Amino acid sequence: MSGAPAIRVEHRFSVSPERVFDAWLDPVWIGRFIFGAHLRDEQVVSLENDPRVGGAFHYKVTRGGIEIDHTGTYREIERPRRLVFTWGVDAEQGDLSVVTISFAPDGDGCLLTLTHKLHPDWAEYAERTQAGWTKIVGDLAGAL
Amino acid sequence: MLALADPTRRAILQRLGSGEARVTELAAPFAMSLNAVSKHIRVLERAELVSRRRAGREHFLSLNPKPLDEAAAWIDEQRRFWTQSLDALERALAEHED
């Protein structure tokens, strides 16, 4: 139960790990499945990335007239097995959370597992404070 | 979130986890002036992690659980966001047989 509050989602795809992996680093594909007016009430301003370890991405959209820059830095790029990047909204929160995606071969397809963890400061904070607060984190961990 | 980046502020929150306290009680374990501790407390108050109750001349500080509700909201929002993205990725892969 230790560790930062995190979510974990899985999805099986009927195509190769390479095809699923490549979608995550290609701005054209980012505009197909992560951001866009066809997904929610938003307009894409620009989708830019520098897909190398240490490189950054900026995915800018407007929602209700407000521009939001989803930004982060690539930490690990191991095609087609593993991708790790930080994720936040606007520059100062860019390292607030970390997304880790694994791509495992599964028959003729691929099993994707995505975890998204808040900054470890949150975990340390939650573990050391009162039971009610710790319970919330426990509920979150239990939901994984 | 930046309010949590400092070890003194995390220690203050840890102390408040066992119940409300006066500023002087919070300052006692630290080798720093009351004024310096007060600055840390103000950062925590601005971040709405800590609330202040006045009783006569005494000021009592306690934890404010609201930000953790916000953490729970963050979790819900992110889960929805990525689930939606993965569903959209499956559709896009079917539409674009590159």
mmCIF file of C-alpha atoms in Angstrom:
data_model
loop_
_atom_site.group_PDB
_atom_site.id
_atom_site.type_symbol
_atom_site.label_atom_id
_atom_site.label_comp_id
_atom_site.label_asym_id
_atom_site.label_seq_id
_atom_site.Cartn_x
_atom_site.Cartn_y
_atom_site.Cartn_z
ATOM 1 C CA MET A 1 0.000 0.000 0.000
ATOM 2 C CA SER A 2 2.995 2.289 0.081
ATOM 3 C CA GLY A 3 3.821 4.580 -2.810
ATOM 4 C CA ALA A 4 2.067 7.564 -4.286
ATOM 5 C CA PRO A 5 -1.627 7.668 -5.114
ATOM 6 C CA ALA A 6 -1.863 6.132 -8.546
ATOM 7 C CA ILE A 7 -4.243 4.860 -11.147
ATOM 8 C CA ARG A 8 -3.772 1.801 -13.301
ATOM 9 C CA VAL A 9 -5.676 0.999 -16.468
ATOM 10 C CA GLU A 10 -5.284 -1.895 -18.878
ATOM 11 C CA HIS A 11 -6.427 -2.346 -22.450
ATOM 12 C CA ARG A 12 -5.936 -5.137 -24.940
ATOM 13 C CA PHE A 13 -5.325 -4.251 -28.576
ATOM 14 C CA SER A 14 -5.549 -6.585 -31.558
ATOM 15 C CA VAL A 15 -2.494 -5.056 -33.252
ATOM 16 C CA SER A 16 1.242 -5.397 -32.592
ATOM 17 C CA PRO A 17 3.005 -3.696 -29.654
ATOM 18 C CA GLU A 18 5.006 -1.667 -32.207
ATOM 19 C CA ARG A 19 1.886 -0.073 -33.708
ATOM 20 C CA VAL A 20 0.410 0.751 -30.310
ATOM 21 C CA PHE A 21 3.737 2.069 -29.011
ATOM 22 C CA ASP A 22 4.341 4.319 -32.008
ATOM 23 C CA ALA A 23 0.967 6.019 -31.584
ATOM 24 C CA TRP A 24 2.138 7.497 -28.261
ATOM 25 C CA LEU A 25 5.050 9.392 -29.793
ATOM 26 C CA ASP A 26 3.440 10.638 -33.017
ATOM 27 C CA PRO A 27 1.605 13.993 -32.740
ATOM 28 C CA VAL A 28 -0.720 12.968 -35.579
ATOM 29 C CA TRP A 29 -1.823 9.999 -33.482
ATOM 30 C CA ILE A 30 -1.924 12.061 -30.263
ATOM 31 C CA GLY A 31 -4.519 14.179 -32.088
ATOM 32 C CA ARG A 32 -6.495 11.054 -32.893
ATOM 33 C CA PHE A 33 -6.746 9.476 -29.462
ATOM 34 C CA ILE A 34 -5.653 11.808 -26.633
ATOM 35 C CA PHE A 35 -6.774 15.298 -27.634
ATOM 36 C CA GLY A 36 -9.330 16.666 -30.045
ATOM 37 C CA ALA A 37 -12.839 18.046 -30.544
ATOM 38 C CA HIS A 38 -14.035 14.530 -31.436
ATOM 39 C CA LEU A 39 -13.128 13.344 -27.887
ATOM 40 C CA ARG A 40 -14.415 16.160 -25.681
ATOM 41 C CA ASP A 41 -15.383 19.810 -25.759
ATOM 42 C CA GLU A 42 -11.955 21.210 -26.675
ATOM 43 C CA GLN A 43 -9.986 22.612 -29.595
ATOM 44 C CA VAL A 44 -6.402 21.586 -30.309
ATOM 45 C CA VAL A 45 -3.999 24.556 -30.460
ATOM 46 C CA SER A 46 -0.796 22.597 -31.118
ATOM 47 C CA LEU A 47 0.648 19.144 -30.476
ATOM 48 C CA GLU A 48 4.441 19.180 -30.298
ATOM 49 C CA ASN A 49 6.957 16.701 -28.968
ATOM 50 C CA ASP A 50 10.651 15.895 -28.930
ATOM 51 C CA PRO A 51 10.544 12.108 -28.539
ATOM 52 C CA ARG A 52 13.911 11.300 -26.982
ATOM 53 C CA VAL A 53 14.914 10.730 -23.359
ATOM 54 C CA GLY A 54 15.038 14.183 -21.761
ATOM 55 C CA GLY A 55 12.939 15.680 -24.548
ATOM 56 C CA ALA A 56 9.692 17.510 -23.771
ATOM 57 C CA PHE A 57 6.174 17.546 -25.159
ATOM 58 C CA HIS A 58 3.553 20.286 -25.196
ATOM 59 C CA TYR A 59 -0.020 19.406 -26.066
ATOM 60 C CA LYS A 60 -2.027 22.630 -26.061
ATOM 61 C CA VAL A 61 -5.804 22.758 -26.185
ATOM 62 C CA THR A 62 -8.448 25.335 -25.342
ATOM 63 C CA ARG A 63 -11.442 24.447 -23.203
ATOM 64 C CA GLY A 64 -14.062 27.091 -22.540
ATOM 65 C CA GLY A 65 -11.730 29.739 -23.947
ATOM 66 C CA ILE A 66 -8.867 28.803 -21.603
ATOM 67 C CA GLU A 67 -5.624 27.467 -23.054
ATOM 68 C CA ILE A 68 -4.235 24.418 -21.285
ATOM 69 C CA ASP A 69 -0.716 23.138 -21.937
ATOM 70 C CA HIS A 70 -0.323 19.459 -21.081
ATOM 71 C CA THR A 71 3.399 19.094 -20.733
ATOM 72 C CA GLY A 72 6.052 16.679 -19.566
ATOM 73 C CA THR A 73 9.431 15.094 -20.241
ATOM 74 C CA TYR A 74 10.279 11.671 -21.626
ATOM 75 C CA ARG A 75 12.171 9.570 -19.095
ATOM 76 C CA GLU A 76 12.348 6.157 -20.792
ATOM 77 C CA ILE A 77 11.695 5.223 -24.400
ATOM 78 C CA GLU A 78 12.172 1.501 -25.067
ATOM 79 C CA ARG A 79 10.333 0.640 -28.256
ATOM 80 C CA PRO A 80 8.118 -1.400 -28.220
ATOM 81 C CA ARG A 81 8.067 -2.435 -24.545
ATOM 82 C CA ARG A 82 8.027 0.574 -22.251
ATOM 83 C CA LEU A 83 7.432 4.308 -22.215
ATOM 84 C CA VAL A 84 7.795 6.615 -19.188
ATOM 85 C CA PHE A 85 7.095 10.351 -19.123
ATOM 86 C CA THR A 86 6.171 13.048 -16.626
ATOM 87 C CA TRP A 87 2.785 14.658 -17.025
ATOM 88 C CA GLY A 88 1.296 17.902 -15.776
ATOM 89 C CA VAL A 89 -0.674 20.947 -16.721
ATOM 90 C CA ASP A 90 1.420 24.045 -17.471
ATOM 91 C CA ALA A 91 5.161 24.238 -16.958
ATOM 92 C CA GLU A 92 5.395 24.456 -13.182
ATOM 93 C CA GLN A 93 3.382 21.283 -12.722
ATOM 94 C CA GLY A 94 5.149 19.407 -15.527
ATOM 95 C CA ASP A 95 6.813 16.988 -13.129
ATOM 96 C CA LEU A 96 3.864 16.601 -10.807
ATOM 97 C CA SER A 97 3.058 13.080 -11.919
ATOM 98 C CA VAL A 98 4.601 10.211 -13.881
ATOM 99 C CA VAL A 99 2.963 8.020 -16.524
ATOM 100 C CA THR A 100 4.444 4.552 -17.153
ATOM 101 C CA ILE A 101 3.134 2.460 -20.046
ATOM 102 C CA SER A 102 4.111 -1.134 -20.735
ATOM 103 C CA PHE A 103 3.292 -2.949 -23.968
ATOM 104 C CA ALA A 104 3.298 -6.747 -23.680
ATOM 105 C CA PRO A 105 2.802 -9.112 -26.627
ATOM 106 C CA ASP A 106 -0.476 -10.983 -26.154
ATOM 107 C CA GLY A 107 -1.213 -13.592 -28.811
ATOM 108 C CA ASP A 108 -1.618 -11.699 -32.083
ATOM 109 C CA GLY A 109 -2.101 -8.448 -30.191
ATOM 110 C CA CYS A 110 -0.785 -6.437 -27.302
ATOM 111 C CA LEU A 111 -1.710 -5.788 -23.681
ATOM 112 C CA LEU A 112 -1.151 -2.198 -22.622
ATOM 113 C CA THR A 113 -0.864 -1.311 -18.930
ATOM 114 C CA LEU A 114 -0.777 2.346 -17.989
ATOM 115 C CA THR A 115 -0.021 3.616 -14.491
ATOM 116 C CA HIS A 116 -0.189 7.272 -13.556
ATOM 117 C CA LYS A 117 1.369 8.217 -10.209
ATOM 118 C CA LEU A 118 1.226 11.478 -8.354
ATOM 119 C CA HIS A 119 4.483 12.970 -7.109
ATOM 120 C CA PRO A 120 5.974 10.954 -4.195
ATOM 121 C CA ASP A 121 5.602 13.988 -1.905
ATOM 122 C CA TRP A 122 1.908 13.240 -1.897
ATOM 123 C CA ALA A 123 2.522 9.705 -0.678
ATOM 124 C CA GLU A 124 4.874 10.767 2.074
ATOM 125 C CA TYR A 125 2.403 13.399 3.138
ATOM 126 C CA ALA A 126 -0.569 11.072 3.134
ATOM 127 C CA GLU A 127 1.178 8.243 4.978
ATOM 128 C CA ARG A 128 2.236 10.469 7.819
ATOM 129 C CA THR A 129 -0.995 12.292 8.464
ATOM 130 C CA GLN A 130 -4.148 11.246 10.182
ATOM 131 C CA ALA A 131 -5.903 7.955 9.625
ATOM 132 C CA GLY A 132 -8.807 9.434 7.671
ATOM 133 C CA TRP A 133 -6.432 10.806 5.117
ATOM 134 C CA THR A 134 -4.441 7.617 4.924
ATOM 135 C CA LYS A 135 -7.712 5.780 4.362
ATOM 136 C CA ILE A 136 -8.425 7.769 1.218
ATOM 137 C CA VAL A 137 -5.072 6.756 -0.203
ATOM 138 C CA GLY A 138 -5.741 3.182 0.884
ATOM 139 C CA ASP A 139 -9.065 3.259 -0.945
ATOM 140 C CA LEU A 140 -7.294 4.488 -4.033
ATOM 141 C CA ALA A 141 -4.656 1.772 -3.783
ATOM 142 C CA GLY A 142 -7.413 -0.782 -3.191
ATOM 143 C CA ALA A 143 -9.138 0.357 -6.355
ATOM 144 C CA LEU A 144 -6.109 -0.611 -8.441
ATOM 145 C CA MET B 1 1.441 20.956 -4.344
ATOM 146 C CA LEU B 2 4.522 23.139 -3.935
ATOM 147 C CA ALA B 3 3.443 23.626 -0.336
ATOM 148 C CA LEU B 4 4.413 19.978 0.235
ATOM 149 C CA ALA B 5 7.897 20.304 -1.224
ATOM 150 C CA ASP B 6 9.461 21.551 2.020
ATOM 151 C CA PRO B 7 10.432 19.149 4.868
ATOM 152 C CA THR B 8 9.539 21.662 7.595
ATOM 153 C CA ARG B 9 6.054 22.065 6.160
ATOM 154 C CA ARG B 10 5.606 18.311 5.873
ATOM 155 C CA ALA B 11 6.714 17.961 9.513
ATOM 156 C CA ILE B 12 4.156 20.601 10.534
ATOM 157 C CA LEU B 13 1.416 18.666 8.721
ATOM 158 C CA GLN B 14 2.601 15.451 10.373
ATOM 159 C CA ARG B 15 2.331 17.096 13.810
ATOM 160 C CA LEU B 16 -1.151 18.445 12.997
ATOM 161 C CA GLY B 17 -2.156 14.916 12.022
ATOM 162 C CA SER B 18 -2.337 14.079 15.726
ATOM 163 C CA GLY B 19 -4.582 17.059 16.503
ATOM 164 C CA GLU B 20 -4.781 20.848 16.451
ATOM 165 C CA ALA B 21 -1.927 22.873 17.906
ATOM 166 C CA ARG B 22 -0.869 26.416 18.797
ATOM 167 C CA VAL B 23 1.774 28.125 16.660
ATOM 168 C CA THR B 24 4.211 28.004 19.599
ATOM 169 C CA GLU B 25 3.696 24.242 19.940
ATOM 170 C CA LEU B 26 4.328 23.770 16.233
ATOM 171 C CA ALA B 27 7.492 25.858 16.408
ATOM 172 C CA ALA B 28 8.985 24.078 19.447
ATOM 173 C CA PRO B 29 10.655 21.097 17.650
ATOM 174 C CA PHE B 30 12.335 23.299 15.033
ATOM 175 C CA ALA B 31 15.628 25.132 15.386
ATOM 176 C CA MET B 32 14.175 28.232 13.798
ATOM 177 C CA SER B 33 12.463 31.429 14.884
ATOM 178 C CA LEU B 34 8.739 31.642 15.542
ATOM 179 C CA ASN B 35 8.604 34.068 12.648
ATOM 180 C CA ALA B 36 10.186 31.552 10.248
ATOM 181 C CA VAL B 37 7.747 28.831 11.332
ATOM 182 C CA SER B 38 4.866 31.292 10.919
ATOM 183 C CA LYS B 39 5.925 31.846 7.307
ATOM 184 C CA HIS B 40 5.748 28.108 6.643
ATOM 185 C CA ILE B 41 2.313 27.996 8.264
ATOM 186 C CA ARG B 42 1.106 30.826 6.034
ATOM 187 C CA VAL B 43 2.229 28.885 2.954
ATOM 188 C CA LEU B 44 0.183 25.912 4.188
ATOM 189 C CA GLU B 45 -2.816 28.169 4.868
ATOM 190 C CA ARG B 46 -2.628 29.671 1.374
ATOM 191 C CA ALA B 47 -2.539 26.134 -0.045
ATOM 192 C CA GLU B 48 -5.650 25.412 2.088
ATOM 193 C CA LEU B 49 -3.862 22.505 3.745
ATOM 194 C CA VAL B 50 -4.172 24.084 7.186
ATOM 195 C CA SER B 51 -6.916 26.161 8.784
ATOM 196 C CA ARG B 52 -6.710 28.583 11.688
ATOM 197 C CA ARG B 53 -9.137 28.993 14.595
ATOM 198 C CA ARG B 54 -8.934 31.946 16.953
ATOM 199 C CA ALA B 55 -9.929 31.597 20.614
ATOM 200 C CA GLY B 56 -9.289 34.891 22.376
ATOM 201 C CA ARG B 57 -5.615 35.658 21.890
ATOM 202 C CA GLU B 58 -4.746 32.089 21.010
ATOM 203 C CA HIS B 59 -4.504 30.809 17.460
ATOM 204 C CA PHE B 60 -5.063 27.091 16.886
ATOM 205 C CA LEU B 61 -4.089 25.357 13.666
ATOM 206 C CA SER B 62 -5.532 22.167 12.268
ATOM 207 C CA LEU B 63 -5.413 20.066 9.113
ATOM 208 C CA ASN B 64 -7.846 20.815 6.354
ATOM 209 C CA PRO B 65 -8.805 17.593 4.571
ATOM 210 C CA LYS B 66 -10.108 19.353 1.455
ATOM 211 C CA PRO B 67 -6.919 19.048 -0.633
ATOM 212 C CA LEU B 68 -6.994 15.271 -0.317
ATOM 213 C CA ASP B 69 -10.527 15.320 -1.663
ATOM 214 C CA GLU B 70 -8.932 17.147 -4.555
ATOM 215 C CA ALA B 71 -6.369 14.351 -4.868
ATOM 216 C CA ALA B 72 -9.236 11.868 -5.054
ATOM 217 C CA ALA B 73 -10.866 14.044 -7.722
ATOM 218 C CA TRP B 74 -7.571 14.094 -9.628
ATOM 219 C CA ILE B 75 -7.486 10.296 -9.553
ATOM 220 C CA ASP B 76 -11.056 10.034 -10.900
ATOM 221 C CA GLU B 77 -10.363 12.567 -13.610
ATOM 222 C CA GLN B 78 -7.136 10.890 -14.744
ATOM 223 C CA ARG B 79 -8.716 7.441 -14.779
ATOM 224 C CA ARG B 80 -11.532 8.723 -16.989
ATOM 225 C CA PHE B 81 -9.063 10.576 -19.218
ATOM 226 C CA TRP B 82 -6.798 7.575 -19.900
ATOM 227 C CA THR B 83 -9.657 5.082 -20.224
ATOM 228 C CA GLN B 84 -11.238 7.361 -22.806
ATOM 229 C CA SER B 85 -7.895 7.747 -24.617
ATOM 230 C CA LEU B 86 -7.320 3.992 -24.798
ATOM 231 C CA ASP B 87 -10.816 3.419 -26.183
ATOM 232 C CA ALA B 88 -10.162 6.156 -28.752
ATOM 233 C CA LEU B 89 -6.811 4.583 -29.638
ATOM 234 C CA GLU B 90 -8.511 1.281 -30.377
ATOM 235 C CA ARG B 91 -10.984 3.045 -32.681
ATOM 236 C CA ALA B 92 -8.214 5.028 -34.405
ATOM 237 C CA LEU B 93 -6.136 1.877 -34.978
ATOM 238 C CA ALA B 94 -9.145 0.257 -36.632
ATOM 239 C CA GLU B 95 -9.737 3.317 -38.851
ATOM 240 C CA HIS B 96 -6.129 3.806 -39.900
ATOM 241 C CA GLU B 97 -4.724 0.502 -41.083
ATOM 242 C CA ASP B 98 -1.318 2.081 -41.800
#
